[in-house]
CSV table of C-alpha atoms in Angstrom, one decimal:
chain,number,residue,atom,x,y,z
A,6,UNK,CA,-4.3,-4.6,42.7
A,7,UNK,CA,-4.0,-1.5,44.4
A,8,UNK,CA,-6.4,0.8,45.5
A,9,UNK,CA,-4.4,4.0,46.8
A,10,UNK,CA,-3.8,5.6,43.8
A,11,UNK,CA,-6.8,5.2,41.2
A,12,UNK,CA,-6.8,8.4,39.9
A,13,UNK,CA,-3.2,7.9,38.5
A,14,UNK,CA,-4.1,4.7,36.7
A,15,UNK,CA,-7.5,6.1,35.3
A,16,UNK,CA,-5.9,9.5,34.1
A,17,UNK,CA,-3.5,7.0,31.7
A,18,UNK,CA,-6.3,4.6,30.6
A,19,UNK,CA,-8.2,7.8,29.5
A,20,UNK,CA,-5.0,8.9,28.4
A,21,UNK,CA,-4.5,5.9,26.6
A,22,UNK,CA,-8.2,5.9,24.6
A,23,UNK,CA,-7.1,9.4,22.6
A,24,UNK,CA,-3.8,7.9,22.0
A,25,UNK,CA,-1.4,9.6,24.2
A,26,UNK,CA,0.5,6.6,24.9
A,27,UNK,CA,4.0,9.2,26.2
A,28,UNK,CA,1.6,10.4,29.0
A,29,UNK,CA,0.3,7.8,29.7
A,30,UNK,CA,3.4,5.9,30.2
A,31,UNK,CA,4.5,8.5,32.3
A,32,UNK,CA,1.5,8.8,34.4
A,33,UNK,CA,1.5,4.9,34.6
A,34,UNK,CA,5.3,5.0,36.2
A,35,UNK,CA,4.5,7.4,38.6
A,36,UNK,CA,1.9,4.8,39.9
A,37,UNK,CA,4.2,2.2,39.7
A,38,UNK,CA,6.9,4.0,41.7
A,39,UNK,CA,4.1,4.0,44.6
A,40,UNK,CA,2.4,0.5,43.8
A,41,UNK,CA,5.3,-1.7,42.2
A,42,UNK,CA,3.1,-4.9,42.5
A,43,UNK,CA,0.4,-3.7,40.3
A,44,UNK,CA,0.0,-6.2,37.6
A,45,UNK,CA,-2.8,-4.4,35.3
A,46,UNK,CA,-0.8,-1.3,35.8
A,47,UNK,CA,2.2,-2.9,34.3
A,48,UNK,CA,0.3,-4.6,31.5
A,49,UNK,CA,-1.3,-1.5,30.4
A,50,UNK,CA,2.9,-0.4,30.3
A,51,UNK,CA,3.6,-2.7,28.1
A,52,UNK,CA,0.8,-1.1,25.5
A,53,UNK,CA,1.9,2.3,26.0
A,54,UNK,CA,5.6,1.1,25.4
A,55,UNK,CA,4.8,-1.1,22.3
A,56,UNK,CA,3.2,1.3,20.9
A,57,UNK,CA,6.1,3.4,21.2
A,58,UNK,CA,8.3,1.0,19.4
A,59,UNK,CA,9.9,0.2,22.7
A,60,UNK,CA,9.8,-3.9,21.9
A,61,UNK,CA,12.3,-4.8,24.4
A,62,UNK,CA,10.5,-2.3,27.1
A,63,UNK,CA,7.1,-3.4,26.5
A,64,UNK,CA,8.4,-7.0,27.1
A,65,UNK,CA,9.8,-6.2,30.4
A,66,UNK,CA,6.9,-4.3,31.4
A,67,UNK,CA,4.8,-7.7,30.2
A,68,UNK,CA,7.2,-9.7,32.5
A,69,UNK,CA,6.6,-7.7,35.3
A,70,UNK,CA,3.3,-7.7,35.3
A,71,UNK,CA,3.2,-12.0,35.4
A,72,UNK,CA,5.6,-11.5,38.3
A,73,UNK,CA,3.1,-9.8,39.5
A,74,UNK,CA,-0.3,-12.1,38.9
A,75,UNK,CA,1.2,-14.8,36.3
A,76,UNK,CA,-3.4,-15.5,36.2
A,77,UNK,CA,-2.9,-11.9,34.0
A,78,UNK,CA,-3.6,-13.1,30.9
A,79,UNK,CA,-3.7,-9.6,28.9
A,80,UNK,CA,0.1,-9.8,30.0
A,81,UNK,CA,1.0,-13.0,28.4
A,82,UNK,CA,-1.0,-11.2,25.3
A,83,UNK,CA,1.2,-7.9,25.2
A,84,UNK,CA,4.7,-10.4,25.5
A,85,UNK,CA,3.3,-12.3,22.4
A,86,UNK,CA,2.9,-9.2,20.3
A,87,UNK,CA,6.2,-7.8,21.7
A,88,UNK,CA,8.0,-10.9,20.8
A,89,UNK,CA,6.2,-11.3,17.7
A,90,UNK,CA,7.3,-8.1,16.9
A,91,UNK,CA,11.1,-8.3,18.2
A,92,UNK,CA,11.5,-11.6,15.4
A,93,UNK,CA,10.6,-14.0,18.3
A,94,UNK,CA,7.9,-16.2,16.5
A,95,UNK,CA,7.9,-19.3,18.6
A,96,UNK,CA,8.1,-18.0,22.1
A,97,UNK,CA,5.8,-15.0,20.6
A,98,UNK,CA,2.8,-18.0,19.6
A,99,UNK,CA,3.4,-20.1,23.5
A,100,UNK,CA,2.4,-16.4,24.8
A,101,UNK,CA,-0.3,-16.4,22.8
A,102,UNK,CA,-1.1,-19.9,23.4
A,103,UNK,CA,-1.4,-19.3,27.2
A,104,UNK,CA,-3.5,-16.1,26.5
A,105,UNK,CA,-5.9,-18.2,24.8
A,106,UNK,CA,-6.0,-21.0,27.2
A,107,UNK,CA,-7.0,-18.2,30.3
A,108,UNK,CA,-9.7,-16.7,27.8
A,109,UNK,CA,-10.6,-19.3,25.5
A,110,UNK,CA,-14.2,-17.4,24.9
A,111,UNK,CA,-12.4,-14.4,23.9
A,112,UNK,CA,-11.4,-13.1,20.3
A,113,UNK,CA,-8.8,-11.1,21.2
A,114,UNK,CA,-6.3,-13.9,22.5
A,115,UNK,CA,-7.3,-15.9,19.2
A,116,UNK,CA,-6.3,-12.6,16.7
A,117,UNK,CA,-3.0,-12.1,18.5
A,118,UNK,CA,-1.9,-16.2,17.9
A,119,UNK,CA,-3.3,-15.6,14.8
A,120,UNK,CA,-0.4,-13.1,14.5
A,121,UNK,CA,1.8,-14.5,15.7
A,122,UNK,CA,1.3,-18.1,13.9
A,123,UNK,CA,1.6,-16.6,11.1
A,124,UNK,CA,5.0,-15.3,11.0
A,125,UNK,CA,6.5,-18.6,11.9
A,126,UNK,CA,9.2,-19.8,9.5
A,127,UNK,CA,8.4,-21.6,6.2
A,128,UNK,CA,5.0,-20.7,6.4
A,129,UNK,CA,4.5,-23.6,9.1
A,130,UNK,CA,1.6,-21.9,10.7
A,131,UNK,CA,-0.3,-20.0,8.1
A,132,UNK,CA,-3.2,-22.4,8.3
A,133,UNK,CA,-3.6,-22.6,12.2
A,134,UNK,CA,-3.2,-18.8,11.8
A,135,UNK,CA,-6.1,-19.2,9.5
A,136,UNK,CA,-8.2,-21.2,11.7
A,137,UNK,CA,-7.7,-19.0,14.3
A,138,UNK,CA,-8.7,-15.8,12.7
A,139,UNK,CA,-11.6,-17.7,11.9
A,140,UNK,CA,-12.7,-18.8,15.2
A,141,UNK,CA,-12.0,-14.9,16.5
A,142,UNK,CA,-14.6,-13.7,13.7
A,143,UNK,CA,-17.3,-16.8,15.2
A,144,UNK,CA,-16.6,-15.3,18.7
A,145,UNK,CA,-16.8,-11.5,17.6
A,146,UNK,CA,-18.5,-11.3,14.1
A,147,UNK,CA,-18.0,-7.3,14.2
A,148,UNK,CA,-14.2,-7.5,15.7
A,149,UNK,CA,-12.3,-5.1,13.1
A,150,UNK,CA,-8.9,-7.2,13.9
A,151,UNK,CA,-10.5,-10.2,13.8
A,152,UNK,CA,-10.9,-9.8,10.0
A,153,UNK,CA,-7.5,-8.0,9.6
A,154,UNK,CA,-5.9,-10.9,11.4
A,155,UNK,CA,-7.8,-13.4,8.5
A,156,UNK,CA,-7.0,-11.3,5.9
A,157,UNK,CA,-3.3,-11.5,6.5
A,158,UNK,CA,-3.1,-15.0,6.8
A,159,UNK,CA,-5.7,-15.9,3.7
A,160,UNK,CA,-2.7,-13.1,1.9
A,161,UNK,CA,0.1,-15.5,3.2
A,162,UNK,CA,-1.9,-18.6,1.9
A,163,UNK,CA,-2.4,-16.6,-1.9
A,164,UNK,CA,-6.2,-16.6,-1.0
A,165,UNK,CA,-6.5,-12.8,-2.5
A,166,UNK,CA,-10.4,-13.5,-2.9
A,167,UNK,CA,-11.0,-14.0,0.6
A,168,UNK,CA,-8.4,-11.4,1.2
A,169,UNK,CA,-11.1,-8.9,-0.9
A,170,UNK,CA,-14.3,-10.6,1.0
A,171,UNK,CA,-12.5,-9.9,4.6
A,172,UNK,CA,-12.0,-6.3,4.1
A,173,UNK,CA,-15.8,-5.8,2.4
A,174,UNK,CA,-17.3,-7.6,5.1
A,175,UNK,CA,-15.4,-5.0,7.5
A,176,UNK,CA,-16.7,-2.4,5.2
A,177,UNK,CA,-20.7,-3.7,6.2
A,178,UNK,CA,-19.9,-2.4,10.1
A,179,UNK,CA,-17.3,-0.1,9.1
A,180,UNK,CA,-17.8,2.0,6.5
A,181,UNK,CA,-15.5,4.4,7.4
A,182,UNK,CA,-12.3,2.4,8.5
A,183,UNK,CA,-9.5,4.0,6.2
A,184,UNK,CA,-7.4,0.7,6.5
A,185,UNK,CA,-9.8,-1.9,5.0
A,186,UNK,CA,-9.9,0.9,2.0
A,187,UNK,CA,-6.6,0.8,2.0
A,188,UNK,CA,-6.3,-3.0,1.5
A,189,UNK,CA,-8.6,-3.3,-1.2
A,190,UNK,CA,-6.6,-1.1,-3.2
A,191,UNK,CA,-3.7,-2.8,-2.4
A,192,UNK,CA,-5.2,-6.2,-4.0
A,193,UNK,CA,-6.6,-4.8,-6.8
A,194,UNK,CA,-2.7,-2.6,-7.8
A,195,UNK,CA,-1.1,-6.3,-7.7
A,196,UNK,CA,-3.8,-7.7,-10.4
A,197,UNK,CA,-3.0,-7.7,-13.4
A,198,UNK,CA,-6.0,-6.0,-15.3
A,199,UNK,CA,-7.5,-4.3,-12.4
A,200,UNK,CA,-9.5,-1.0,-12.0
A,201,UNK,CA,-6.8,1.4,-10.8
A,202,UNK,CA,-9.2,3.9,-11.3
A,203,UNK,CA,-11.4,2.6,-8.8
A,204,UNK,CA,-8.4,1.8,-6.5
A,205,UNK,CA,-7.7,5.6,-6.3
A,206,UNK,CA,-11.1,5.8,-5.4
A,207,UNK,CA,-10.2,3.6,-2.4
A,208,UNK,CA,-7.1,5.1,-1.6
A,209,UNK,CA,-9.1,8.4,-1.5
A,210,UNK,CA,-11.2,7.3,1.3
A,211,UNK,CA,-8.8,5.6,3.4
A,212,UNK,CA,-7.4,9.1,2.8
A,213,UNK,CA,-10.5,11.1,4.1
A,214,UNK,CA,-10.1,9.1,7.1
A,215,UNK,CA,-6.6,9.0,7.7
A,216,UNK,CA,-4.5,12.0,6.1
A,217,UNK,CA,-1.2,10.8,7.6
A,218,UNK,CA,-1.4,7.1,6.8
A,219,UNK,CA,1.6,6.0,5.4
A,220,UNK,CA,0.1,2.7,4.4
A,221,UNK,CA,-2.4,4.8,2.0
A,222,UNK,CA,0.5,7.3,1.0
A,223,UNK,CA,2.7,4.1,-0.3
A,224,UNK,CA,-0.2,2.3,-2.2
A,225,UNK,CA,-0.8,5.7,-3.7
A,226,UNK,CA,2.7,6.1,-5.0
A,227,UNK,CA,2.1,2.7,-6.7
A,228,UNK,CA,-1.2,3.1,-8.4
A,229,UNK,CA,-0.1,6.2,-10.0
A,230,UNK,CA,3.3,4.8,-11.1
A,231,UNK,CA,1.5,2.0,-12.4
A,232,UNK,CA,-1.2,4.4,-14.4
A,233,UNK,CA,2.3,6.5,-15.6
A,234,UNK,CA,3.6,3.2,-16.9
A,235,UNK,CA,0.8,3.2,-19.5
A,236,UNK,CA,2.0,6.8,-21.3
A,237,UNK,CA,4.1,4.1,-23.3
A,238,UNK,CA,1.1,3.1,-25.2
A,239,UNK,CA,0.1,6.4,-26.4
A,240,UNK,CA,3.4,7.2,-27.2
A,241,UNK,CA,3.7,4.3,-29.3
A,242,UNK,CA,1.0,4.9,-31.1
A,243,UNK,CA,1.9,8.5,-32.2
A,244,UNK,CA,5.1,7.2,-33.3
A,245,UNK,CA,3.0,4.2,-35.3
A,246,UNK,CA,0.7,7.1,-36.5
A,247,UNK,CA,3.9,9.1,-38.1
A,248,UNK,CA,4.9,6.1,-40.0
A,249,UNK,CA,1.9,5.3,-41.0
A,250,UNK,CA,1.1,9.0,-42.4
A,251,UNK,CA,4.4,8.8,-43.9
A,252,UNK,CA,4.3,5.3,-45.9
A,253,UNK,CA,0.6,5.8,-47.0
A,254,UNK,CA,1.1,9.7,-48.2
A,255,UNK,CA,5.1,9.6,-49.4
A,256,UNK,CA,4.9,11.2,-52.7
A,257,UNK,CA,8.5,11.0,-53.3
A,258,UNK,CA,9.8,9.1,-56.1
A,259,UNK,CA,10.0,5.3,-55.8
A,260,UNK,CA,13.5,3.8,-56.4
A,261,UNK,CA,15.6,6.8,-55.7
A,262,UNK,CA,16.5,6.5,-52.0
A,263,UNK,CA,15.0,9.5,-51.4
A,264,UNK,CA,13.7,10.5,-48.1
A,265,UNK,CA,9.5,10.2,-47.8
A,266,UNK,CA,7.7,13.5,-48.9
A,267,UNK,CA,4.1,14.4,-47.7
A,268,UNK,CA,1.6,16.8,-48.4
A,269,UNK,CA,0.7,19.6,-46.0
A,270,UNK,CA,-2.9,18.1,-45.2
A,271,UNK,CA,-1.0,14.7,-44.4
A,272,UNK,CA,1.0,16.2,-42.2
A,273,UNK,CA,-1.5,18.3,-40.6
A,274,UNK,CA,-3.8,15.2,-40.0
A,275,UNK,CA,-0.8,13.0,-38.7
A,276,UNK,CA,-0.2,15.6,-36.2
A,277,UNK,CA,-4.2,15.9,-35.5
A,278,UNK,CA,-4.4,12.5,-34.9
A,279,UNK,CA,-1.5,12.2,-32.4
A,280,UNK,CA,-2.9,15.6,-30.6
A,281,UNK,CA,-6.5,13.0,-30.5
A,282,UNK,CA,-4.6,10.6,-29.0
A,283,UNK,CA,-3.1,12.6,-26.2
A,284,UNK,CA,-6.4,14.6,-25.2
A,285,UNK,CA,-8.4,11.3,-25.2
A,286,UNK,CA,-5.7,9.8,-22.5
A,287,UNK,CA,-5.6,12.8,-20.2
A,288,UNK,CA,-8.8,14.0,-20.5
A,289,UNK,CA,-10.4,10.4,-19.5
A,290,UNK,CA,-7.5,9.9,-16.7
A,291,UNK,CA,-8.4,13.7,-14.8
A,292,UNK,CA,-12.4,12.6,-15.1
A,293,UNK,CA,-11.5,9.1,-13.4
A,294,UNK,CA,-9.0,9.9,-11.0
A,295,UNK,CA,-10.9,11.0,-7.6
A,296,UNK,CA,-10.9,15.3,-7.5
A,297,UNK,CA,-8.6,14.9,-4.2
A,298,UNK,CA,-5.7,13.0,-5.8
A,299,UNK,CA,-5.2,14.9,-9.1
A,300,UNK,CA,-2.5,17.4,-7.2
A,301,UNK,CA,-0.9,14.4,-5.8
A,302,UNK,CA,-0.3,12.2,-9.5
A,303,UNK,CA,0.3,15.2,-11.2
A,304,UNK,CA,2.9,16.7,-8.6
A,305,UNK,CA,4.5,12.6,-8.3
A,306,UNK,CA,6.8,12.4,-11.6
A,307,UNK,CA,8.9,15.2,-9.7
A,308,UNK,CA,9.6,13.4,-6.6
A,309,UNK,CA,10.2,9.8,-8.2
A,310,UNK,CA,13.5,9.5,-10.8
A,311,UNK,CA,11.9,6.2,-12.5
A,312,UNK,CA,8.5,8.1,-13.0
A,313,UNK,CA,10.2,11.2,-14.2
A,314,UNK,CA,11.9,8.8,-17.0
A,315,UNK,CA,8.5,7.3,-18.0
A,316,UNK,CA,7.1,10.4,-18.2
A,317,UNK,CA,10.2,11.9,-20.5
A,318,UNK,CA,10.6,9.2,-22.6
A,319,UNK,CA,7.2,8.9,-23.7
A,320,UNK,CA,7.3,12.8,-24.1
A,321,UNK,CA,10.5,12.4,-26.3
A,322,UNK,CA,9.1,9.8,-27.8
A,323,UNK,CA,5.9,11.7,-28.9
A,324,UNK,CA,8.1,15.2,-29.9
A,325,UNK,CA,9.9,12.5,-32.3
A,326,UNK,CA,6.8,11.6,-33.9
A,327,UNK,CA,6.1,15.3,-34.4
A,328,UNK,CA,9.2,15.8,-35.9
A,329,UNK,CA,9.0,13.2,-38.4
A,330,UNK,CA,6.3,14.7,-39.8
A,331,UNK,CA,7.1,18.3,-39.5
A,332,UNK,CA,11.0,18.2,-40.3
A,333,UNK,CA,13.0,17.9,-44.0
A,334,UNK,CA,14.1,14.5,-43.2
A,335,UNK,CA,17.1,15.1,-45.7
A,336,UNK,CA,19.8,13.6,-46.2
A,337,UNK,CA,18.0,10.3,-45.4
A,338,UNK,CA,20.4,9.1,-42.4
A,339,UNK,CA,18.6,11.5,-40.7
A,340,UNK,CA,15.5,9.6,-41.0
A,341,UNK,CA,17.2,6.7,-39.5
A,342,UNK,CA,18.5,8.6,-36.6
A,343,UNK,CA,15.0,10.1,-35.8
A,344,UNK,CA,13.5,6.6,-35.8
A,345,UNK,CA,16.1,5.4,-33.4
A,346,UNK,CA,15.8,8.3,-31.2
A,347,UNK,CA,11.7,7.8,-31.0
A,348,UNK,CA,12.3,4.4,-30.2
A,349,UNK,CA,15.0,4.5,-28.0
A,350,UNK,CA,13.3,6.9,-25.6
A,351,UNK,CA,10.2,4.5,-25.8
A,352,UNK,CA,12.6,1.7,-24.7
A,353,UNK,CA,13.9,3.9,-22.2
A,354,UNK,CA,10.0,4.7,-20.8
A,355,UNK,CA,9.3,0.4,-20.6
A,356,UNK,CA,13.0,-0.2,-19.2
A,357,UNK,CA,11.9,2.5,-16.0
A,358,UNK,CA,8.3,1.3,-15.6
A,359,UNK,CA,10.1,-2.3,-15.6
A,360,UNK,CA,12.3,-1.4,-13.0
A,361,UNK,CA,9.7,0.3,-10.6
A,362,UNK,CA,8.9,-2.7,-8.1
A,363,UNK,CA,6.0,-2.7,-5.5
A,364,UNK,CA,6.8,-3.1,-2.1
A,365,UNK,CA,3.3,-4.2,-0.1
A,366,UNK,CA,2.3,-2.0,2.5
A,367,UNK,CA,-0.8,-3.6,4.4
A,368,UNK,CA,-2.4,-3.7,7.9
C-alpha cells in the first residue's frame, strides 16, 4: 500500500460516501497513474466503476487489484458482484466463496454469495442463498443488506411471509429506508385481496425518502392500474341498475313488442342511484389514497393506453346506462344496440385490465 499520495485516495473515499462515484474514479486513477501496485486503491475502482454500470471495467479493476495482494479479499468481493452482474453465476459465487473464506466473521462476504447463489440456474442455489443471508443477519442483526439479501432469496423460494417479516424487521432499525417500503408494497399488489390502499401508503413513504426511485415509480404505476381495473364494477352495476329500473317500472303494454316505458320518477331514481354509485367510489378512493399521490393516479390514465381504455370503457359503459334510461328507446332494435354497446365497452374495460401485466421491480 502506498503512502505517497494519501490525500488522493482519501479525497475519493470521501468522494465516494456522498456518492460521487465519476470523481471519485477519476481522482482514484490519477493515484493509480503514480502508485500502479495499489491494491485497495484498485478495489475501491472497481466500486466506483460498478456502480457506473461499467461490469466489464469494474472486473478488471477487481483483477488488478488481486494482482496486486490476491490476500485482498474486498477484491474477490467486487469481481463476484461484477460477474454476478455480467450473467456470470458460477464464477460470480467461487469469488464469493473465497471472500468468505478470508472473512468468515464478516456479513458482508456472506450477503454478496448470497447474491450470487441465488441467481444460479434452475434455482440450484436458492436455499444455500437462504442459509447464507441467514448467517449474515446472525453476524450483523442490523445489516440493512443482510435482510435484502434474505428477502430475495425467501421471494425466489415463494416464502412471501418471510419476504413481508424481512422488510418489517428492517423497518424496527430503519424506519426511514424507502426500499423496504417499497417492498412491502410490492408483496401486498401481487396478492390477491390485498390493501392497495395501504400499499400507496407504502409507496408514499418510500417516496418521501426517495423522490427519484424508479423502483417506487414502477410499483406505483401498478397499484393504481390495479385500483383503475376495479371502475368495471361500478360500471356494471349502473348498467345492472338501468335494467333493473327498466324491468320493474316498464309500464308499456305486455305482449306488443313494444319498447319498455318508465315514469319520470323511475327514471330520475335510476339515474340517482347510479350518480350514488359513482360518488361512493371516488369519494372513498380520494379519502384513502395518501394526499401526495392523488396528482400522480389521477394524471396516470393519460400516460398509459391500457388504463386510458379502462377508464373509457367503464365511462361508456356508464353514459349507456344513462341513456337507457333517458332516451326513447324506439324502434326496439335500438334497445338491443344500446345493450350491446354498454356491454361491449364493459368487455372492452376487463379485456385492457386483463392485458396489463406486472413486471416486479424489487431491491
Amino acid at each position: 500500500m502506498s503512502t505517497t499520495a494519501p490525500g488522493l485516495v482519501d479525497r475519493a473515499m470521501a468522494l465516494m460516501e456522498v456518492g460521487r462515484y465519476e470523481q471519485a474514479e477519476e481522482t482514484l486513477g490519477r493515484h493509480l497513474a503514480l502508485e500502479p501496485d495499489d491494491s485497495r486503491a484498485w478495489e475501491r475502482l472497481a466500486v466506483c466503476r460498478f456502480e457506473a454500470g461499467d461490469w466489464q471495467g469494474a472486473l478488471r479493476a477487481a483483477d488488478e487489484s488481486l494482482r496486486a495482494d490476491p490476500e485482498q479479499a474486498d477484491a474477490h468481493l467486487r469481481r463476484s458482484d461484477a460477474l454476478r452482474t455480467a450473467g456470470m453465476a458460477y464464477d460470480a459465487v467461487d469469488a464469493a466463496r473465497e471472500g468468505v473464506r478470508m472473512l468468515p466473521q464478516e456479513p458482508i462476504p456472506r450477503v454478496v454469495l448470497s447474491k450470487a447463489l441465488r441467481l444460479l440456474p434452475g434455482g440450484e442455489g436458492v436455499g444455500e442463498a437462504y442459509e447464507a443471508a441467514l448467517e449474515a443477519i446472525r453476524l450483523s442483526p442490523e445489516l440493512v443488506s443482510a435482510h435484502f439479501a434474505l428477502y430475495m432469496a425467501a421471494y425466489s423460494m415463494g416464502r412471501t411471509d418471510i419476504c413481508e417479516q424481512a422488510m418489517r424487521h428492517v423497518l424496527t432499525f430503519d424506519p426511514g429506508n424507502g426500499d423496504a417500503r417499497n417492498n412491502l408494497a410490492a408483496l401486498a399488489a401481487e396478492r390477491p385481496h390485498s390493501d392497495l390502499y395501504e400499499a400507496l401508503g407504502d409507496i408514499s413513504a418510500a417516496l418521501a425518502a426517495d423522490p427519484n426511485s424508479s423502483y417506487a415509480h414502477h410499483n406505483l404505476r401498478f397499484i393504481t392500474g390495479k385500483l383503475m381495473r376495479r371502475a368495471c364494477w361500478p360500471a356494471l352495476a349502473c348498467f345492472v341498475i338501468a335494467i333493473f329500473t327498466m324491468i320493474v317500472t316498464d309500464t308499456s303494454e305486455p305482449g306488443h313488442n313494444l319498447p319498455p316505458a318508465m315514469p319520470l320518477p323511475a327514471r330520475l331514481a335510476g339515474i340517482a342511484a347510479m350518480a350514488a354509485v359513482w360518488t361512493g367510489c371516488l369519494l372513498r378512493v380520494r379519502y384513502k389514497i395518501p394526499a401526495p399521490l392523488r396528482g400522480f393516479v389521477t394524471q396516470l390514465p393519460r400516460r398509459s393506453v391500457p388504463l386510458r381504455a379502462i377508464a373509457l370503457g367503464a365511462a361508456w359503459c356508464t353514459l349507456i346506462s344513462i341513456l337507457l334510461l333517458t332516451v326513447r328507446l324506439d324502434p326496439q332494435w335500438l334497445f338491443g344496440v344500446f345493450n350491446i354497446s354498454a356491454l361491449g365497452g364493459l368487455g372492452a374495460c376487463m379485456a385492457f385490465a386483463a392485458r396489463t401485466k406486472r413486471g416486479n421491480a424489487r431491491r
